[in-house]
Steps between C-alpha positions, in 0.01 A plus 500: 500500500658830396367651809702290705808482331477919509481447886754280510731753385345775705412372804739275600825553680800372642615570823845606381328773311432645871900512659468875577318472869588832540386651205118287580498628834528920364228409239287355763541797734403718201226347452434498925461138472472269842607176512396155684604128513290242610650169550208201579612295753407144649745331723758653283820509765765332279479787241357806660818657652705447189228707286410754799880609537586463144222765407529758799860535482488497091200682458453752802785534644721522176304589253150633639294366256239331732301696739421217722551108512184332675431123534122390529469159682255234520553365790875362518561253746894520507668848509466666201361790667723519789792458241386787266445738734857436630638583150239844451198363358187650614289203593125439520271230499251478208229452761547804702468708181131598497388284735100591418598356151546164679811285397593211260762273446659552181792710285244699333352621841818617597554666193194701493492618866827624393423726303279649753803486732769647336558826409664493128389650162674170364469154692744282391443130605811244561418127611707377797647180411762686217834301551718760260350804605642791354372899494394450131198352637368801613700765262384299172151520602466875638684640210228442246264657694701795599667563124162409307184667688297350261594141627287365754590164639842363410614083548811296534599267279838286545649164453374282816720205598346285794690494843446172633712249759680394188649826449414753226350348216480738128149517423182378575316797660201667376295145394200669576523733280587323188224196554256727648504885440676559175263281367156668684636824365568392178147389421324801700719776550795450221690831640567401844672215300759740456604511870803265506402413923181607544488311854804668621479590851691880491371755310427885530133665449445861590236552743233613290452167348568263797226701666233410235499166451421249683697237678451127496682383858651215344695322195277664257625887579776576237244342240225670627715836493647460099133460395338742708760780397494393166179544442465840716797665315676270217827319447675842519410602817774142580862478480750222548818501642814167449617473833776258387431172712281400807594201746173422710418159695353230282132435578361131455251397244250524706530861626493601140185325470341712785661811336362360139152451671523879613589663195245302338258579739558854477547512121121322380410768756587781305374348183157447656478883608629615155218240319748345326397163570145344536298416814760314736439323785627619874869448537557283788762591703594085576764404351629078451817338481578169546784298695616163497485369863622171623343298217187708445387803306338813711369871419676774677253802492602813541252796563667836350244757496580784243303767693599833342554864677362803291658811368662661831379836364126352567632454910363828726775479713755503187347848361514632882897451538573569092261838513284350192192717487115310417407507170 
């Protein structure tokens, strides 16, 4: 599609492209730009310090790119939170964020209470478990936004070799995406075929967006998010930045299931509120696998509810602390 091919060249970036932090941090004070990381977390104390003192003394303290550095937790049982704080995180639980909003257990959830949370124009999102993490994860995402007004929402992309017991293995990340969302997109919404790692976990959306869309709490929230700003604003309002390589912690077969069963979830979703497909039946939120057991077969069900949280500019208490007048 010429279309895409024209974004290609357009739209998406390398993070070499981006070496001059000090020359990104006078454009963004031109502009009187704020900026805010959020880093998900979940029993995340193996990797948390390494990322939490790699960015503060990188990003504020030597370059003062970022504004703030906030982890949102859901609920970590070893001491991720005591650990981050150590290093100069600002730490919060996702359920003490608007507690009248009641809390859930998912990424998503902490996601979108933190956008209520934080204070930045642009929230840039980094997953925990990052074994090479490097400053390009945040600089290759921000600059995009703060170069480019007109770009909206900008992803990772990036080789991803597995981490497992056996050591580093070359490839084999992003499955999901080539059995399951490359394919979805391709038949429904060609475009978003385009983005090279559309279920990356970091990316960079300015506030205005992340405030008016809605927010499934689970695996289905970067899908949800391409399609809903796609459809709101285009494939321009998106940028993608090469961040070079990502070494994460392999995930079984059948985790990717539950993540598969998410997406999907979220995905026929979408289609059904856009009419795109006929009358479908309610999704259940069961999913079944199947394990071999001492000589028999049995079902292992899994209930993963894919609730979703809606726009956070729709939330009273959100237009109270942001000033946002009634319509």
């Amino acid at each position: 599609m010429a279309k895409i091919d024209e974004w290609l060249n357009t739209n998406t970036f390398h993070y070499g492209q981006f070496w001059d932090i000090k020359g990104l941090i006078d454009t963004k004070e031109r502009r009187n730009l704020k900026l805010s990381l959020c880093i998900p977390t979940l029993n995340e104390e193996t990797t948390i310090a390494k990322e939490v003192v790699l960015f503060k003394s990188e990003l504020v303290d030597r370059y003062p790119l970022l504004d703030e550095i906030a982890i949102i937790d859901s609920g970590s049982t070893d001491r991720t939170l005591e650990v981050a704080k150590s290093f100069g995180a600002d730490v919060y639980l996702s359920a003490d964020i608007l507690p009248h909003q009641g809390s859930r257990r998912g990424k998503g959830e902490n996601l979108w209470k933190a956008i209520y949370q934080l204070s930045g124009d642009i929230i840039v999102y980094v997953d925990a478990d990052i074994k090479n993490i490097h400053p390009r994860f945040v600089y290759g995402l921000v600059a995009p936004l703060i170069y480019r007004p007109e770009i909206h929402y900008v992803k990772a992309f990036y080789d991803r070799p597995l981490a497992d017991e056996t050591g580093i293995r070359p490839s084999g990340g992003g499955r999901v995406t080539e059995i399951l969302v490359r394919p979805l997109f391709s038949l429904f919404f060609p475009e978003l075929a385009a983005l090279i790692q559309p279920l990356s976990g970091e990316y960079a959306v300015r506030r205005q967006v992340l405030e008016r869309i809605p927010f499934p709490i689970g695996y289905g929230v970067e899908t949800s998010h391409l399609i809903d700003v796609y459809s709101e604003w285009g494939l321009d309002a998106f940028g993608q930045t090469d961040l070079d390589r990502r070494v994460h912690r392999h995930q079984s077969t059948r985790d990717l299931g539950k993540m598969s069963f998410g997406i999907l979830h979220a995905f026929l979703e979408r289609l059904r509120s856009r009419g795109l497909t006929g009358e479908m039946p309610h999704l259940t939120p069961i999913l079944r696998q199947f394990q071999f057991n001492e000589g028999n077969y049995e079902q292992v069900v899994f209930e993963l509810p894919e609730e979703e949280r809606p726009p956070m500019i729709d939330i009273p208490e959100y237009r109270d602390r942001f000033g946002i007048q009634d319509n």
